[in-house]
Amino acid sequence: MAQPTLTVRGFQVFKGFLDPAAQSALVDDLREVIRAAPLFSPQTPYGKPMSVRMTSAGRFGWYSDRTGYRYAPRHPSGVDWPAIPERVLKIWAELVGPDPEPDCCLLNFYAPEARMGMHQDKDEADFSHPVVSVSLGDEGLFRIGNTERGGKTESLWLQSGDVVVMGGSARLTYHGIDRIKPGSSALLPKPGRINLTLRVVD
Ligand code: MD3
Ligand code: FE
């Protein structure tokens, strides 16, 4: 099994896990996902739309509106979420093992001005399963905090092809994306960053 390039507060970072050809192939797969389940801007319970646009693949997709955050079995249009692409499942299997398979692949799209505030991911049933993140396109500044809100943080740039595994104590660590660096990658046809997160929800 692959060894992480670095580990920051339990986050295992695999720099350049995907080579440029693998990244392009993945983007082609994701284009199909977005065609079936278009990106949308989730409303927050605070009444403001998120700056990150999202969609999902798999049995569950992440969804939010004024009534709260949750996993939903269908896209807001009413269609089922598309299947998680095989190429994406392969990344999970290589780093986490084949069983269990993830049942949600959340796709976040960051336009140049988008960001994601510090938060914990705790809408899943069992935190013993890790979360795997795949970065594509422009670099994003990832901030890692603590298991309680506040305190000292550490930041690192995530680049196209980097994969991060969040397991163990890192699974409930606060984290966010402060900004992206438009023009730092030529992978996507326009400026922006895609992040995939693979999760076991159920
Ligand atoms: C740590 N996404 O979708 S990926 C998210 O780059 C999210 O789009 C960011 O935070 C992004 O919830 C960061 C890294 C990440 C993802 C999920 C985690 C770190 C995590 C779940 C638990 C702990
Ligand atoms: Fe998160």
mmCIF file of C-alpha atoms and ligand atoms in Angstrom:
data_model
loop_
_atom_site.group_PDB
_atom_site.id
_atom_site.type_symbol
_atom_site.label_atom_id
_atom_site.label_comp_id
_atom_site.label_asym_id
_atom_site.label_seq_id
_atom_site.Cartn_x
_atom_site.Cartn_y
_atom_site.Cartn_z
ATOM 1 C CA MET A 1 0.000 0.000 0.000
ATOM 2 C CA ALA A 2 1.177 3.544 -0.770
ATOM 3 C CA GLN A 3 2.959 5.574 1.913
ATOM 4 C CA PRO A 4 1.875 9.158 2.569
ATOM 5 C CA THR A 5 4.250 11.952 1.505
ATOM 6 C CA LEU A 6 3.475 13.763 4.749
ATOM 7 C CA THR A 7 1.107 13.501 7.686
ATOM 8 C CA VAL A 8 -0.314 16.666 9.280
ATOM 9 C CA ARG A 9 -2.401 16.217 12.459
ATOM 10 C CA GLY A 10 -3.359 12.729 11.302
ATOM 11 C CA PHE A 11 -4.199 13.801 7.748
ATOM 12 C CA GLN A 12 -2.254 11.552 5.385
ATOM 13 C CA VAL A 13 -1.278 13.527 2.291
ATOM 14 C CA PHE A 14 -0.314 11.623 -0.875
ATOM 15 C CA LYS A 15 1.273 14.308 -3.098
ATOM 16 C CA GLY A 16 0.840 13.660 -6.833
ATOM 17 C CA PHE A 17 -0.989 10.376 -6.247
ATOM 18 C CA LEU A 18 -2.661 10.842 -9.656
ATOM 19 C CA ASP A 19 -0.434 11.604 -12.644
ATOM 20 C CA PRO A 20 -1.643 14.107 -15.271
ATOM 21 C CA ALA A 21 -3.146 11.384 -17.503
ATOM 22 C CA ALA A 22 -5.093 9.923 -14.567
ATOM 23 C CA GLN A 23 -6.307 13.405 -13.606
ATOM 24 C CA SER A 24 -7.595 14.065 -17.149
ATOM 25 C CA ALA A 25 -9.358 10.720 -17.288
ATOM 26 C CA LEU A 26 -10.992 11.467 -13.958
ATOM 27 C CA VAL A 27 -12.182 14.883 -15.162
ATOM 28 C CA ASP A 28 -13.791 13.173 -18.184
ATOM 29 C CA ASP A 29 -15.676 10.862 -15.794
ATOM 30 C CA LEU A 30 -16.753 13.819 -13.666
ATOM 31 C CA ARG A 31 -18.102 15.648 -16.698
ATOM 32 C CA GLU A 32 -20.555 12.761 -17.091
ATOM 33 C CA VAL A 33 -21.517 12.956 -13.415
ATOM 34 C CA ILE A 34 -22.198 16.696 -13.731
ATOM 35 C CA ARG A 35 -24.202 16.156 -16.906
ATOM 36 C CA ALA A 36 -26.512 13.716 -15.088
ATOM 37 C CA ALA A 37 -26.589 15.666 -11.804
ATOM 38 C CA PRO A 38 -25.777 19.346 -12.416
ATOM 39 C CA LEU A 39 -23.818 21.427 -9.897
ATOM 40 C CA PHE A 40 -25.986 23.492 -7.535
ATOM 41 C CA SER A 41 -25.358 26.021 -4.744
ATOM 42 C CA PRO A 42 -26.692 24.582 -1.487
ATOM 43 C CA GLN A 43 -28.599 27.009 0.724
ATOM 44 C CA THR A 44 -27.347 27.157 4.285
ATOM 45 C CA PRO A 45 -29.601 27.172 7.355
ATOM 46 C CA TYR A 46 -28.413 30.801 7.761
ATOM 47 C CA GLY A 47 -30.112 31.728 4.473
ATOM 48 C CA LYS A 48 -26.974 32.376 2.458
ATOM 49 C CA PRO A 49 -26.027 30.104 -0.441
ATOM 50 C CA MET A 50 -22.626 28.413 -0.148
ATOM 51 C CA SER A 51 -19.990 29.848 -2.487
ATOM 52 C CA VAL A 52 -18.922 26.299 -3.405
ATOM 53 C CA ARG A 53 -21.119 24.580 -6.001
ATOM 54 C CA MET A 54 -21.724 20.864 -5.485
ATOM 55 C CA THR A 55 -23.135 17.646 -6.736
ATOM 56 C CA SER A 56 -22.706 13.990 -5.757
ATOM 57 C CA ALA A 57 -22.458 10.439 -7.034
ATOM 58 C CA GLY A 58 -23.375 7.259 -5.206
ATOM 59 C CA ARG A 59 -26.313 6.123 -3.093
ATOM 60 C CA PHE A 60 -26.270 9.336 -1.072
ATOM 61 C CA GLY A 61 -25.515 12.937 -1.934
ATOM 62 C CA TRP A 62 -24.848 15.809 0.394
ATOM 63 C CA TYR A 63 -27.598 18.389 0.494
ATOM 64 C CA SER A 64 -28.440 21.506 2.456
ATOM 65 C CA ASP A 65 -31.312 23.979 2.633
ATOM 66 C CA ARG A 66 -32.849 26.297 5.231
ATOM 67 C CA THR A 67 -33.931 23.297 7.296
ATOM 68 C CA GLY A 68 -30.401 21.950 7.700
ATOM 69 C CA TYR A 69 -27.613 19.755 6.349
ATOM 70 C CA ARG A 70 -28.196 16.133 5.462
ATOM 71 C CA TYR A 71 -27.555 13.300 3.023
ATOM 72 C CA ALA A 72 -30.281 12.862 0.412
ATOM 73 C CA PRO A 73 -31.046 9.886 -1.857
ATOM 74 C CA ARG A 74 -31.656 12.128 -4.908
ATOM 75 C CA HIS A 75 -30.395 15.249 -6.641
ATOM 76 C CA PRO A 76 -32.639 18.324 -6.045
ATOM 77 C CA SER A 77 -34.006 17.830 -9.605
ATOM 78 C CA GLY A 78 -35.462 14.477 -8.469
ATOM 79 C CA VAL A 79 -33.066 12.216 -10.408
ATOM 80 C CA ASP A 80 -31.024 9.529 -8.658
ATOM 81 C CA TRP A 81 -27.401 10.462 -8.087
ATOM 82 C CA PRO A 82 -25.244 8.838 -10.805
ATOM 83 C CA ALA A 83 -23.009 5.899 -9.888
ATOM 84 C CA ILE A 84 -19.558 6.622 -8.457
ATOM 85 C CA PRO A 85 -17.099 6.270 -11.389
ATOM 86 C CA GLU A 86 -14.933 3.104 -11.301
ATOM 87 C CA ARG A 87 -11.769 5.194 -11.468
ATOM 88 C CA VAL A 88 -12.822 6.945 -8.247
ATOM 89 C CA LEU A 89 -13.647 3.683 -6.455
ATOM 90 C CA LYS A 90 -10.205 2.407 -7.433
ATOM 91 C CA ILE A 91 -8.499 5.287 -5.570
ATOM 92 C CA TRP A 92 -10.475 4.403 -2.421
ATOM 93 C CA ALA A 93 -9.642 0.698 -2.765
ATOM 94 C CA GLU A 94 -5.930 1.432 -3.189
ATOM 95 C CA LEU A 95 -5.729 3.591 -0.067
ATOM 96 C CA VAL A 96 -8.429 2.235 2.265
ATOM 97 C CA GLY A 97 -9.123 -1.265 0.921
ATOM 98 C CA PRO A 98 -12.077 -2.698 -0.999
ATOM 99 C CA ASP A 99 -14.505 -3.121 1.888
ATOM 100 C CA PRO A 100 -16.619 -1.191 2.665
ATOM 101 C CA GLU A 101 -17.062 0.783 -0.537
ATOM 102 C CA PRO A 102 -17.896 4.480 -0.208
ATOM 103 C CA ASP A 103 -21.593 5.236 -0.749
ATOM 104 C CA CYS A 104 -21.114 8.970 -1.381
ATOM 105 C CA CYS A 105 -18.750 10.853 -3.651
ATOM 106 C CA LEU A 106 -19.286 14.561 -3.027
ATOM 107 C CA LEU A 107 -17.984 16.802 -5.823
ATOM 108 C CA ASN A 108 -17.192 20.387 -4.753
ATOM 109 C CA PHE A 109 -16.438 23.000 -7.403
ATOM 110 C CA TYR A 110 -14.583 26.138 -6.272
ATOM 111 C CA ALA A 111 -14.732 29.078 -8.668
ATOM 112 C CA PRO A 112 -11.876 31.556 -7.977
ATOM 113 C CA GLU A 113 -13.743 33.415 -5.229
ATOM 114 C CA ALA A 114 -15.251 30.364 -3.492
ATOM 115 C CA ARG A 115 -14.180 29.193 -0.056
ATOM 116 C CA MET A 116 -15.322 26.770 2.617
ATOM 117 C CA GLY A 117 -15.426 27.867 6.246
ATOM 118 C CA MET A 118 -14.018 25.753 9.063
ATOM 119 C CA HIS A 119 -16.339 22.857 9.909
ATOM 120 C CA GLN A 120 -16.489 19.249 11.067
ATOM 121 C CA ASP A 121 -17.993 16.466 8.949
ATOM 122 C CA LYS A 122 -20.276 14.588 11.311
ATOM 123 C CA ASP A 123 -23.432 13.740 9.375
ATOM 124 C CA GLU A 124 -22.179 10.220 8.682
ATOM 125 C CA ALA A 125 -23.298 7.250 10.807
ATOM 126 C CA ASP A 126 -19.890 5.756 11.654
ATOM 127 C CA PHE A 127 -16.751 7.874 12.094
ATOM 128 C CA SER A 128 -14.493 4.820 12.126
ATOM 129 C CA HIS A 129 -14.521 4.934 8.316
ATOM 130 C CA PRO A 130 -12.029 7.391 6.833
ATOM 131 C CA VAL A 131 -12.841 10.110 4.318
ATOM 132 C CA VAL A 132 -10.710 10.331 1.170
ATOM 133 C CA SER A 133 -10.262 13.628 -0.687
ATOM 134 C CA VAL A 134 -8.995 14.108 -4.265
ATOM 135 C CA SER A 135 -7.901 17.548 -5.515
ATOM 136 C CA LEU A 136 -8.115 18.489 -9.212
ATOM 137 C CA GLY A 137 -7.385 21.757 -11.006
ATOM 138 C CA ASP A 138 -6.223 24.932 -9.284
ATOM 139 C CA GLU A 139 -4.467 24.732 -5.927
ATOM 140 C CA GLY A 140 -6.468 25.220 -2.752
ATOM 141 C CA LEU A 141 -5.234 26.395 0.640
ATOM 142 C CA PHE A 142 -6.417 23.752 3.109
ATOM 143 C CA ARG A 143 -6.600 24.735 6.777
ATOM 144 C CA ILE A 144 -6.503 22.104 9.514
ATOM 145 C CA GLY A 145 -7.653 22.881 13.050
ATOM 146 C CA ASN A 146 -8.482 20.763 16.072
ATOM 147 C CA THR A 147 -11.273 18.445 17.211
ATOM 148 C CA GLU A 148 -12.767 21.429 19.095
ATOM 149 C CA ARG A 149 -13.552 24.723 17.378
ATOM 150 C CA GLY A 150 -10.742 27.303 17.622
ATOM 151 C CA GLY A 151 -7.110 26.920 18.625
ATOM 152 C CA LYS A 152 -4.011 26.943 16.461
ATOM 153 C CA THR A 153 -4.324 25.839 12.844
ATOM 154 C CA GLU A 154 -1.936 24.624 10.148
ATOM 155 C CA SER A 155 -2.336 25.277 6.436
ATOM 156 C CA LEU A 156 -1.116 23.505 3.339
ATOM 157 C CA TRP A 157 -1.654 23.925 -0.369
ATOM 158 C CA LEU A 158 -3.382 21.010 -2.063
ATOM 159 C CA GLN A 159 -2.444 20.586 -5.709
ATOM 160 C CA SER A 160 -4.037 18.778 -8.614
ATOM 161 C CA GLY A 161 -3.518 15.040 -8.214
ATOM 162 C CA ASP A 162 -3.020 15.157 -4.438
ATOM 163 C CA VAL A 163 -5.076 12.708 -2.372
ATOM 164 C CA VAL A 164 -5.685 13.029 1.386
ATOM 165 C CA VAL A 165 -6.910 10.312 3.747
ATOM 166 C CA MET A 166 -8.639 11.481 6.928
ATOM 167 C CA GLY A 167 -8.998 8.664 9.429
ATOM 168 C CA GLY A 168 -8.649 8.023 13.115
ATOM 169 C CA SER A 169 -8.386 11.205 15.187
ATOM 170 C CA ALA A 170 -8.297 13.339 12.001
ATOM 171 C CA ARG A 171 -11.806 12.242 11.084
ATOM 172 C CA LEU A 172 -13.427 14.783 13.426
ATOM 173 C CA THR A 173 -10.903 17.582 12.984
ATOM 174 C CA TYR A 174 -12.142 21.034 11.932
ATOM 175 C CA HIS A 175 -11.015 21.926 8.417
ATOM 176 C CA GLY A 176 -11.754 24.341 5.580
ATOM 177 C CA ILE A 177 -10.525 25.870 2.328
ATOM 178 C CA ASP A 178 -9.390 29.503 2.706
ATOM 179 C CA ARG A 179 -8.830 30.284 -0.952
ATOM 180 C CA ILE A 180 -7.804 28.903 -4.267
ATOM 181 C CA LYS A 181 -5.036 30.063 -6.589
ATOM 182 C CA PRO A 182 -6.614 30.692 -10.005
ATOM 183 C CA GLY A 183 -4.367 29.841 -12.940
ATOM 184 C CA SER A 184 -2.155 27.441 -10.974
ATOM 185 C CA SER A 185 -3.264 24.416 -13.035
ATOM 186 C CA ALA A 186 -4.170 23.906 -16.700
ATOM 187 C CA LEU A 187 -6.199 20.734 -16.047
ATOM 188 C CA LEU A 188 -9.626 22.354 -16.226
ATOM 189 C CA PRO A 189 -10.815 24.507 -19.142
ATOM 190 C CA LYS A 190 -11.556 27.437 -16.836
ATOM 191 C CA PRO A 191 -10.107 28.613 -13.520
ATOM 192 C CA GLY A 192 -11.303 26.694 -10.474
ATOM 193 C CA ARG A 193 -10.768 23.687 -8.289
ATOM 194 C CA ILE A 194 -12.624 20.407 -7.976
ATOM 195 C CA ASN A 195 -12.469 18.403 -4.771
ATOM 196 C CA LEU A 196 -13.933 14.925 -4.449
ATOM 197 C CA THR A 197 -14.641 13.473 -1.026
ATOM 198 C CA LEU A 198 -15.410 9.784 -0.702
ATOM 199 C CA ARG A 199 -17.385 8.777 2.341
ATOM 200 C CA VAL A 200 -19.200 5.868 3.919
ATOM 201 C CA VAL A 201 -22.461 7.543 4.960
ATOM 202 C CA ASP A 202 -24.671 4.631 5.915
HETATM 203 C C1 MD3 B 1 -11.569 15.938 7.436
HETATM 204 N N1 MD3 B 1 -14.057 19.643 1.527
HETATM 205 O O1 MD3 B 1 -16.483 18.504 1.467
HETATM 206 S S1 MD3 B 1 -11.294 18.148 1.520
HETATM 207 C C2 MD3 B 1 -16.013 18.767 2.585
HETATM 208 O O2 MD3 B 1 -11.386 20.714 -0.395
HETATM 209 C C3 MD3 B 1 -14.700 19.436 2.655
HETATM 210 O O3 MD3 B 1 -13.504 20.673 -0.773
HETATM 211 C C4 MD3 B 1 -12.828 20.378 1.432
HETATM 212 O O4 MD3 B 1 -14.282 19.755 3.706
HETATM 213 C C5 MD3 B 1 -12.548 20.590 -0.016
HETATM 214 O O5 MD3 B 1 -16.564 18.493 3.637
HETATM 215 C C6 MD3 B 1 -11.702 19.727 2.115
HETATM 216 C C7 MD3 B 1 -10.573 17.495 2.957
HETATM 217 C C8 MD3 B 1 -11.528 16.893 3.940
HETATM 218 C C9 MD3 B 1 -12.742 16.388 3.540
HETATM 219 C C10 MD3 B 1 -13.550 15.742 4.421
HETATM 220 C C11 MD3 B 1 -13.162 15.581 5.736
HETATM 221 C C12 MD3 B 1 -11.151 16.773 5.233
HETATM 222 C C13 MD3 B 1 -11.960 16.106 6.133
HETATM 223 C C14 MD3 B 1 -13.938 14.880 6.649
HETATM 224 C C15 MD3 B 1 -13.512 14.713 7.927
HETATM 225 C C16 MD3 B 1 -12.328 15.256 8.335
HETATM 226 FE FE FE B 2 -15.424 18.782 5.290
#
